[in-house]
Structure formats: C-alpha cells, structure tokens
PDB file of C-alpha atoms and ligand atoms in Angstrom:
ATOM      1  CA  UNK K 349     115.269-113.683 -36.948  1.00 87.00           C
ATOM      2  CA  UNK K 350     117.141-111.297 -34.151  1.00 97.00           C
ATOM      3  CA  UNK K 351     118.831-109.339 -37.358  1.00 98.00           C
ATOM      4  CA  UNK K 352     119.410-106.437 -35.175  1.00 98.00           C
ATOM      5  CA  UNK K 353     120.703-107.798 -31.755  1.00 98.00           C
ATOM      6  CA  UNK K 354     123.103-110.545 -34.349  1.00 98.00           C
ATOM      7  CA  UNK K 355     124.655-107.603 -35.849  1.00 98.00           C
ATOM      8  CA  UNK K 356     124.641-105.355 -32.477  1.00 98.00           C
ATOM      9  CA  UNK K 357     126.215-107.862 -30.831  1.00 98.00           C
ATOM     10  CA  UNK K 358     128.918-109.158 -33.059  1.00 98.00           C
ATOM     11  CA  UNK K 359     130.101-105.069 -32.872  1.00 97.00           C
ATOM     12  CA  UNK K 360     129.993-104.914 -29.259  1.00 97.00           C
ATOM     13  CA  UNK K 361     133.193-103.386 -27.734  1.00 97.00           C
ATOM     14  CA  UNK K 362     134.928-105.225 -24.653  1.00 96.00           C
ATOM     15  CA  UNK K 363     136.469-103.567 -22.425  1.00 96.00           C
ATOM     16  CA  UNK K 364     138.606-105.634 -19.393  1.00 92.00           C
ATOM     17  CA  UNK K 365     137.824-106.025 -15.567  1.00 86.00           C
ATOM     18  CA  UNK K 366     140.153-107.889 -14.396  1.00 87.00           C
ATOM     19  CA  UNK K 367     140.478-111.029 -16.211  1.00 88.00           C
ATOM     20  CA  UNK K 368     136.739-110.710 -17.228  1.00 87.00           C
ATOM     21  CA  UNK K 369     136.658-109.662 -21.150  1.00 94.00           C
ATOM     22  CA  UNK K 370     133.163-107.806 -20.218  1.00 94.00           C
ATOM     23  CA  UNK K 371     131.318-107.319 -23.813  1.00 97.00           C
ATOM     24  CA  UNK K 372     129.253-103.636 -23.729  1.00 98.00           C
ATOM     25  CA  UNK K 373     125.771-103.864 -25.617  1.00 98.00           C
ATOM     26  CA  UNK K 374     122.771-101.476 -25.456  1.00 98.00           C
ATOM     27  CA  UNK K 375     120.626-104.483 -24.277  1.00 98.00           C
ATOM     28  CA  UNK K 376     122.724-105.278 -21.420  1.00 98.00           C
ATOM     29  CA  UNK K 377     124.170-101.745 -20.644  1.00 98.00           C
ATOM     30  CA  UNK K 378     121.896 -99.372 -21.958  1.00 98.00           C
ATOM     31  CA  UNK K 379     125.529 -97.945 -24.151  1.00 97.00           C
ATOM     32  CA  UNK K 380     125.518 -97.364 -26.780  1.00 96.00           C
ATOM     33  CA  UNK K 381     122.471 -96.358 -27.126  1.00 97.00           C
ATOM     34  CA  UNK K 382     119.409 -98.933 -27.147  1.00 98.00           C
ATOM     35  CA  UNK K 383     117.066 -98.237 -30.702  1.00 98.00           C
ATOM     36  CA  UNK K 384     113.672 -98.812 -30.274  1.00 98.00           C
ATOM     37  CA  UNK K 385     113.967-101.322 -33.201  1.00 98.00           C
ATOM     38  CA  UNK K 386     116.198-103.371 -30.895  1.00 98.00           C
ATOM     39  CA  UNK K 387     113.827-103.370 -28.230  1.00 98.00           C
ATOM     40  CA  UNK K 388     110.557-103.953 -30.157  1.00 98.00           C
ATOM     41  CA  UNK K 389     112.802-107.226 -32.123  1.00 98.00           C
ATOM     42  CA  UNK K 390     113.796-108.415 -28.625  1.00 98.00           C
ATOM     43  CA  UNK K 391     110.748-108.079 -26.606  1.00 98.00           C
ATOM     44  CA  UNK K 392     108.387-109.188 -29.117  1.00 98.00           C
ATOM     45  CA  UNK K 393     110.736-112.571 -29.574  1.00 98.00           C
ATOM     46  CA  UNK K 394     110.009-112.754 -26.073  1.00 98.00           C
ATOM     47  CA  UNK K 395     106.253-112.792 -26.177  1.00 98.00           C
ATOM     48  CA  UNK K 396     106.826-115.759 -28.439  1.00 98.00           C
ATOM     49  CA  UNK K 397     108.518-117.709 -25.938  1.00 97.00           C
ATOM     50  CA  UNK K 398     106.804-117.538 -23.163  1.00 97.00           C
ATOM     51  CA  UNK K 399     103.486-118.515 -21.252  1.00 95.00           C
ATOM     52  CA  UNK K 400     101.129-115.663 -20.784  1.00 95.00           C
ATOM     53  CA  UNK K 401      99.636-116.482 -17.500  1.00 97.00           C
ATOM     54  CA  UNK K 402     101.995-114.415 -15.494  1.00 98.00           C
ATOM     55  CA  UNK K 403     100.767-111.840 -13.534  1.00 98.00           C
ATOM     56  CA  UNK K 404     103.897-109.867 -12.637  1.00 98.00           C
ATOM     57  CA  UNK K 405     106.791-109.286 -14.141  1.00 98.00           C
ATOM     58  CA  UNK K 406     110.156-109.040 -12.696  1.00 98.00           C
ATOM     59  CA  UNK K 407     113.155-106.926 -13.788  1.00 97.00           C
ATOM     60  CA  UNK K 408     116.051-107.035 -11.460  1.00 95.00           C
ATOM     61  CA  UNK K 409     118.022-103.334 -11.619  1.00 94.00           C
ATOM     62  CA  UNK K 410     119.362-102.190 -14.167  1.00 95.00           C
ATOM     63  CA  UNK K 411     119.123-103.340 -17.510  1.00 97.00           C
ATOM     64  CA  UNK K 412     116.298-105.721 -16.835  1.00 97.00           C
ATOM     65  CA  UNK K 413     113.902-102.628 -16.589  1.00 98.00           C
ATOM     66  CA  UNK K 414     113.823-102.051 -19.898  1.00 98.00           C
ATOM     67  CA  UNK K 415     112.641-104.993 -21.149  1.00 98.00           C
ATOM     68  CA  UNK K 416     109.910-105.216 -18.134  1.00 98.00           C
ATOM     69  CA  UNK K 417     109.187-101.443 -19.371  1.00 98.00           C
ATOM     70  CA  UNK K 418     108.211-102.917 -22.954  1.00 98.00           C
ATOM     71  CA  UNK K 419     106.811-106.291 -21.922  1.00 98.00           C
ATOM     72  CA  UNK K 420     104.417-104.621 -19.677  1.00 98.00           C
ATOM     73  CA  UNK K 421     103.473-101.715 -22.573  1.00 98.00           C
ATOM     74  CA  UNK K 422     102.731-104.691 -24.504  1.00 98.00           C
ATOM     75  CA  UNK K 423     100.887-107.007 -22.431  1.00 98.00           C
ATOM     76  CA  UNK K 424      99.274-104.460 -20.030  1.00 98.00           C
ATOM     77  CA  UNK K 425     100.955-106.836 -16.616  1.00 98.00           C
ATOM     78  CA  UNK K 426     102.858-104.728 -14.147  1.00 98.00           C
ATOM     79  CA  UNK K 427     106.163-104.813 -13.462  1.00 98.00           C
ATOM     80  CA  UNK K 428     108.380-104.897 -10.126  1.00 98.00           C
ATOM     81  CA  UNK K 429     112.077-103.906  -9.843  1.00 98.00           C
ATOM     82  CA  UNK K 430     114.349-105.946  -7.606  1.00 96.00           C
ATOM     83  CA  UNK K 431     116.473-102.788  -6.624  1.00 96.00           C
ATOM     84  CA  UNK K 432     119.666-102.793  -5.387  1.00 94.00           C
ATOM     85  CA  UNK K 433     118.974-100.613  -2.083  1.00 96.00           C
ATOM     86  CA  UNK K 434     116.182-101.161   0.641  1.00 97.00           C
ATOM     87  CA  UNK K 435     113.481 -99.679   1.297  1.00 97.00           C
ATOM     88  CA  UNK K 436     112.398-100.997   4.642  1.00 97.00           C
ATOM     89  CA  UNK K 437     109.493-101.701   3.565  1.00 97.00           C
ATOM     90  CA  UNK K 438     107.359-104.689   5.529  1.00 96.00           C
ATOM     91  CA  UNK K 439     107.964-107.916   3.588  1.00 94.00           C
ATOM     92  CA  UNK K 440     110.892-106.484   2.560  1.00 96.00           C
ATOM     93  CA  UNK K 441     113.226-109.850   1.021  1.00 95.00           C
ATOM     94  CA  UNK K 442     117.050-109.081   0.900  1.00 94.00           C
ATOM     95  CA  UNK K 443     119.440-111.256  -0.950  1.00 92.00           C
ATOM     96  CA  UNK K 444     122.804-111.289  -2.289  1.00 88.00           C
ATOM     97  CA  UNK K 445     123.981-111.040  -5.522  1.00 85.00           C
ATOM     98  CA  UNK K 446     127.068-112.320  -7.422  1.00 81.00           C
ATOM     99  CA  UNK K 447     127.566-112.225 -10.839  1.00 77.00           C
ATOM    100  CA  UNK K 448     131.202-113.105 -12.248  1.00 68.00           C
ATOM    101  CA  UNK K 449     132.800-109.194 -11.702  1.00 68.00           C
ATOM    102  CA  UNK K 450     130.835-107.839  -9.052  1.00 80.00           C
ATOM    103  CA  UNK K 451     128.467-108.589  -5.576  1.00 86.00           C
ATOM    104  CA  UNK K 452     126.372-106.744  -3.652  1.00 90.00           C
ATOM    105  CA  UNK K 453     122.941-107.158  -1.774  1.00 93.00           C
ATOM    106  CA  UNK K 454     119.184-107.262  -3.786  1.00 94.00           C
ATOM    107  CA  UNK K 455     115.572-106.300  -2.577  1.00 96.00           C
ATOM    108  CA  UNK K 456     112.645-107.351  -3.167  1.00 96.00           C
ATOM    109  CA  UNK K 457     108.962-105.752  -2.338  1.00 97.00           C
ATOM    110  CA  UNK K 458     105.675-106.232  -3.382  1.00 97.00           C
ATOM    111  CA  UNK K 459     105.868-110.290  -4.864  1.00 97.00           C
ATOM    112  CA  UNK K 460     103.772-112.415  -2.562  1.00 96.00           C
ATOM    113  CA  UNK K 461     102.576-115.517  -1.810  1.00 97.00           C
ATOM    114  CA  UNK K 462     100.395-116.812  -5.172  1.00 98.00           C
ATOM    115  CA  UNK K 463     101.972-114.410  -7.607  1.00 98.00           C
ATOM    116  CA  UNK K 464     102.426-116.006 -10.926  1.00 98.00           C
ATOM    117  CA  UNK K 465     105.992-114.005 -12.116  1.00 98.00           C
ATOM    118  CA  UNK K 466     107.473-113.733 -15.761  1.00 98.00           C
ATOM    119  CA  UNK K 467     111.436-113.045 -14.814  1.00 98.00           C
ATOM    120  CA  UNK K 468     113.470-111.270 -17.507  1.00 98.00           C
ATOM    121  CA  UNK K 469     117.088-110.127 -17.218  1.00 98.00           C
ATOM    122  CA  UNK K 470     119.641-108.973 -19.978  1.00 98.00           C
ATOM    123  CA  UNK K 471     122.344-111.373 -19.290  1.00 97.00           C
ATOM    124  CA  UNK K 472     122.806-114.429 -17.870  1.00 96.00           C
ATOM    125  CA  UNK K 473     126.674-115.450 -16.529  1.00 93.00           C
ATOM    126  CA  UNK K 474     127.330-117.693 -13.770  1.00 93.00           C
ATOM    127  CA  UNK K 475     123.258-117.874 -12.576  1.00 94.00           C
ATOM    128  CA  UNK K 476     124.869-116.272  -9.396  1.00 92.00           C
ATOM    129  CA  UNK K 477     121.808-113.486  -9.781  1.00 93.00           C
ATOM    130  CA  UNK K 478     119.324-116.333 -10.957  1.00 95.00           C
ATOM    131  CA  UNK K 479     120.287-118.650  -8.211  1.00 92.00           C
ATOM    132  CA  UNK K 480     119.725-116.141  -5.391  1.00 92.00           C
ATOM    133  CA  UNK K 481     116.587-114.894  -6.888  1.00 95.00           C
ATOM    134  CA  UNK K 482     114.678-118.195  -7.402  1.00 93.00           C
ATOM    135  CA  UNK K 483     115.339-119.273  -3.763  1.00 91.00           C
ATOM    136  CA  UNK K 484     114.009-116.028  -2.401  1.00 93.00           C
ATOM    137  CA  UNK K 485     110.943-116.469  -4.384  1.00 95.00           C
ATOM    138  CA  UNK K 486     110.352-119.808  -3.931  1.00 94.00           C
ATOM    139  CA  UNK K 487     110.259-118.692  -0.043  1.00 94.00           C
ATOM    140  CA  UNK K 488     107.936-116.308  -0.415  1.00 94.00           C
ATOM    141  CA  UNK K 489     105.665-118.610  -2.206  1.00 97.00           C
ATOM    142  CA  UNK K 490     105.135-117.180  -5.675  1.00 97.00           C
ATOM    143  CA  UNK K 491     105.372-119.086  -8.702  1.00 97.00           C
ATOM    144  CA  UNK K 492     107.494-118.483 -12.193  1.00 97.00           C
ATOM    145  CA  UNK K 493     105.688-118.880 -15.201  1.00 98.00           C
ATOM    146  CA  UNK K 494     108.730-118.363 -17.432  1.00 98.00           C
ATOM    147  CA  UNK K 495     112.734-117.392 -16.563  1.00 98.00           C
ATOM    148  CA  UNK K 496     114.042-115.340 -19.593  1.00 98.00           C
ATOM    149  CA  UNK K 497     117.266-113.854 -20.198  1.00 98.00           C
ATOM    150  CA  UNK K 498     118.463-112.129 -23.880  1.00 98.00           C
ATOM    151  CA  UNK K 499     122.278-113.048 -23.807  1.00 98.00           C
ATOM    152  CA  UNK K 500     123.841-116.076 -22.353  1.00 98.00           C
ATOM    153  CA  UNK K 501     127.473-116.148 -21.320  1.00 96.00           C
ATOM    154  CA  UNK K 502     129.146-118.400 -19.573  1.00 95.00           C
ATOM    155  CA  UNK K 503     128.052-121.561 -17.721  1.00 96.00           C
ATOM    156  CA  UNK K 504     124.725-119.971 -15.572  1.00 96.00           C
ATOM    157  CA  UNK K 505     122.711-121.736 -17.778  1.00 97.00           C
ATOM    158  CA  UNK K 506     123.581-125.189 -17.251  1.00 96.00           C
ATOM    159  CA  UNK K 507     124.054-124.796 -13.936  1.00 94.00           C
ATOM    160  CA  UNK K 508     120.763-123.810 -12.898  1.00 95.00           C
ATOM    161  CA  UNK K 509     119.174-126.675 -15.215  1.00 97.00           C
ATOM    162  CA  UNK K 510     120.788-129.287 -13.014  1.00 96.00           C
ATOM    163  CA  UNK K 511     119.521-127.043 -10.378  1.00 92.00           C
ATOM    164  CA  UNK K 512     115.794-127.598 -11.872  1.00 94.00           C
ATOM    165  CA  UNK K 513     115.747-124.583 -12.942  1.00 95.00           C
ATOM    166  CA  UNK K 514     114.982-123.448 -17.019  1.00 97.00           C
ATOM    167  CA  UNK K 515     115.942-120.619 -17.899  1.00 98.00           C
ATOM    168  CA  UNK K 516     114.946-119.650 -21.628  1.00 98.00           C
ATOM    169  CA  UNK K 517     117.484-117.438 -23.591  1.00 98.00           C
ATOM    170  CA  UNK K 518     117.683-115.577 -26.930  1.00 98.00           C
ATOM    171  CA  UNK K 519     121.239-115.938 -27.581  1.00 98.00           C
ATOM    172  CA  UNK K 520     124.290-117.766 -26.367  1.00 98.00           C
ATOM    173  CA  UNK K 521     127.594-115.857 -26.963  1.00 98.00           C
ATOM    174  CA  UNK K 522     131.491-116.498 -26.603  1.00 98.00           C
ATOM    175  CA  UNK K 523     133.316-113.435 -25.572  1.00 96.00           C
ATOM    176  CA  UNK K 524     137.366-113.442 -25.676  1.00 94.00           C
ATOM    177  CA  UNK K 525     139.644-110.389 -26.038  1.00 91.00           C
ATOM    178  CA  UNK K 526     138.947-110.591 -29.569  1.00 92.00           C
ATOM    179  CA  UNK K 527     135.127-109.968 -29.155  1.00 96.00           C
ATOM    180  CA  UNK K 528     132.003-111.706 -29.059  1.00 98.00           C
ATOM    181  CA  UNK K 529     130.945-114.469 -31.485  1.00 98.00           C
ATOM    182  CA  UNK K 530     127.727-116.222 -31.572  1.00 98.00           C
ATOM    183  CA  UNK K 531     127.588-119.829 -30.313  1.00 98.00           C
ATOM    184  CA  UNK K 532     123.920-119.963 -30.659  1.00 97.00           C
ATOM    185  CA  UNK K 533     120.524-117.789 -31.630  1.00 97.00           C
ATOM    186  CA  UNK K 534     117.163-118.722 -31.316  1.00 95.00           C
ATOM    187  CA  UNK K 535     114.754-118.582 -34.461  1.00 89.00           C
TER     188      UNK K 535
HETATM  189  O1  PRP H 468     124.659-114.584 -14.203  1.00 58.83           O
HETATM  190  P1  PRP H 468     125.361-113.592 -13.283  1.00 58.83           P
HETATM  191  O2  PRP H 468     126.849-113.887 -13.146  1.00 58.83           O
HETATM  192  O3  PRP H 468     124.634-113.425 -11.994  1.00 58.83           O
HETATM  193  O4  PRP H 468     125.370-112.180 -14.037  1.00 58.83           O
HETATM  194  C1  PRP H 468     124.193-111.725 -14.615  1.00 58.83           C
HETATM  195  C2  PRP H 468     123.802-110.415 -13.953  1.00 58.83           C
HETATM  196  O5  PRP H 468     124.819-109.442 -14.244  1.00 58.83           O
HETATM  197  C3  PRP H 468     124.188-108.253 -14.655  1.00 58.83           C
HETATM  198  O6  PRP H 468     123.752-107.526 -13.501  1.00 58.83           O
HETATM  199  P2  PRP H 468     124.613-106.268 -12.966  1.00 58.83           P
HETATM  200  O7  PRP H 468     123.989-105.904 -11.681  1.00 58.83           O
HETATM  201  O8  PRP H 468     126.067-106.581 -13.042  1.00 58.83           O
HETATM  202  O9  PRP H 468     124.429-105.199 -14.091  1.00 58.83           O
HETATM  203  P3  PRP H 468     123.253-104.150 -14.365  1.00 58.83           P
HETATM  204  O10 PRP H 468     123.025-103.386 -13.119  1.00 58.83           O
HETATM  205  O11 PRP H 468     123.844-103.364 -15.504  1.00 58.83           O
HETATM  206  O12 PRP H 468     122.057-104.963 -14.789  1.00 58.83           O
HETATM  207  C4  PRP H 468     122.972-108.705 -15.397  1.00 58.83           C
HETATM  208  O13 PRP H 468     122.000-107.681 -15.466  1.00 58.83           O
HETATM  209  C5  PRP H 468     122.502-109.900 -14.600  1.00 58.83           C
HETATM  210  O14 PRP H 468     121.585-109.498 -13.610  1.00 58.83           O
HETATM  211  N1  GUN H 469     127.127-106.019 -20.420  1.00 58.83           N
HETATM  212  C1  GUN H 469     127.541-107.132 -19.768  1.00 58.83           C
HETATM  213  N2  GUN H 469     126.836-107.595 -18.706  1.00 58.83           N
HETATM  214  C2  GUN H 469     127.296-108.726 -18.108  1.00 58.83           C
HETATM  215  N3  GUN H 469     126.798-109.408 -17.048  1.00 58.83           N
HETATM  216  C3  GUN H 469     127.617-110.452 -16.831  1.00 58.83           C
HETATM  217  N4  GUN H 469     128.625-110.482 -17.722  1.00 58.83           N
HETATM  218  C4  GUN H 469     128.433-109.399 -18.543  1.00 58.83           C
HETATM  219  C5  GUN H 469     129.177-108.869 -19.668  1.00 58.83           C
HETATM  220  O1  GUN H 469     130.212-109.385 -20.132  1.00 58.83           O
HETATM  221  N5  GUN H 469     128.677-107.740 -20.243  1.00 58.83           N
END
C-alpha cells in the first residue's frame, strides 16, 4: 500500500543546490515533520521485506536513525549509528562518503567480525554512501542479511547491482524542478 509516504512524497517541496533539484521529505529529512503513521507504514513494509536473521542493525547518521529507532522497537535487535565524527575508539573504521551534493568522512564502531547486519538508509542516490559502506564491512568481516533503502533516486541502484550488490527499496522517484513523481512503489 505506502498510502501515506505516495501522497507525502508527491507534496514534497524542492529546494535547489546547485544543479541538484534536492526533494525535502520527513523520511529523508526529518522536515516537515515525520507522523508516526508514516513511520509505523514504512517500517512495518520493511519487516516484510526482509530476512530476520540479522543481528544488528545499521543506520548511517542522520535520517537512517529513525528507521533503526523503530525497526529495533519492533524486533527487539540493536542498532549502531555510522556517525559522521570519530570517536577514537579501538576498531574504529573510517570511510568516506559521497553522495551527489555533499562528502565528508563516516565511522564506524562496534560491527565485527561474524555480525549478521540489516542496513537501512532513507535515500539512495548515486550508491556513493552504499558503495563505501559495503567495502568497509566486508573488511571487517560481517555479513548483510538485507540492504534497504525507502526512496530511490537516481542511478545508485543499478550501479551497485552490477557491483553484486542488492539493495531493496520502497520507492523509486523522479525529481525535476517541477517536483517529484513516482516511477515505481512496491506493494
Ligand atoms: O546514494 P548517495 O548519493 O550516497 O546519497 C544517499 C545518502 O544521502 C543522504 O545522506 P546525507 O548524509 O546527505 O543526509 P542525512 O545526514 O540527512 O542522512 C542519505 O541519508 C544517504 O545516506
Ligand atoms: N532529502 C533528500 N535526501 C537526499 N539524498 C540524496 N539526494 C537527496 C534528495 O534529493 N533529498
């Protein structure tokens, strides 16, 4: 179904950086605001689309975390943050990020060797985030039970499939300076 996050995001606003016509949606930015009805419809579509036999999940900061918040209320699995500062902390996996408007550097703590992860992000653009993320976990040795992003954009998608790499998404949108029209949702 997805009522709510069909209708939420063919009245998202864009606003322009750059070139980039950057859609604004309470999934993906937390503004406006994000209804718990949103949240429920999108994490429980989740939990129908994925394996359960993860034993971590992993939210990359920011808008990941609320969707890790919810998946782990419902399933009881803790979640990690990949945070956007270090913390020096021993095992401590840096990476950079770079998504289609901005870059900067990612950390990771606390995933080791053996850890079965569920990944779940907002939005998925160019993979740049994706891309750096599964080779740093692949190094450290954990495995992903399921990649899962709400809103696809862009070609990130396909390019991490030739990569190898599925990545499982909700809904696949078009966004000009017009807005954002739906090119795909998943029943
Ligand atoms: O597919 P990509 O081109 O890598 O873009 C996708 C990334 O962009 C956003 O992160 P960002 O850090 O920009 O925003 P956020 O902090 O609001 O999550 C989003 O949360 C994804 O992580
Ligand atoms: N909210 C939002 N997040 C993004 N991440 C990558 N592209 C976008 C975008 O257009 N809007």
């Amino acid at each position: 179904m997805l009522k709510i996050l069909r209708e939420s995001l063919l009245n998202a606003p864009i606003v322009h950086r750059g070139k980039y016509h950057y859609f604004i949606h309470p999934i993906s930015d937390g503004v406006p605001r994000l209804e718990p009805e949103l949240l429920q419809e999108v994490t429980d579509h989740i939990l129908g689309m994925v394996s359960r036999d993860f034993d971590k999940i992993i939210a990359i900061e920011a808008m990941g975390i609320p969707l890790a918040t919810a998946i782990s209320m419902k399933t009881g699995v803790p979640f990690c943050i990949i945070r956007k500062r270090p913390y020096g902390l021993e095992g401590e996996i840096k990476l950079s990020q770079e998504t289609g408007y901005s870059k900067g550097e990612l950390y990771i703590n606390d995933i080791s060797e053996g850890d079965r992860v569920l990944i779940v992000d907002d939005v998925i653009s160019t993979g740049g985030t994706l891309v750096a993320l599964m080779s740093a976990l692949k190094g450290v040795g954990a495995t992903v039970t399921d990649t899962i992003v709400v809103i696809e954009r862009g070609d990130g998608v396909s390019r991490l499939k030739e990569m190898g790499i599925d990545v499982k998404t909700l809904v696949r949108i078009d966004v000009t300076e017009k807005g954002v029209s739906i090119e795909d949702i998943h029943e």
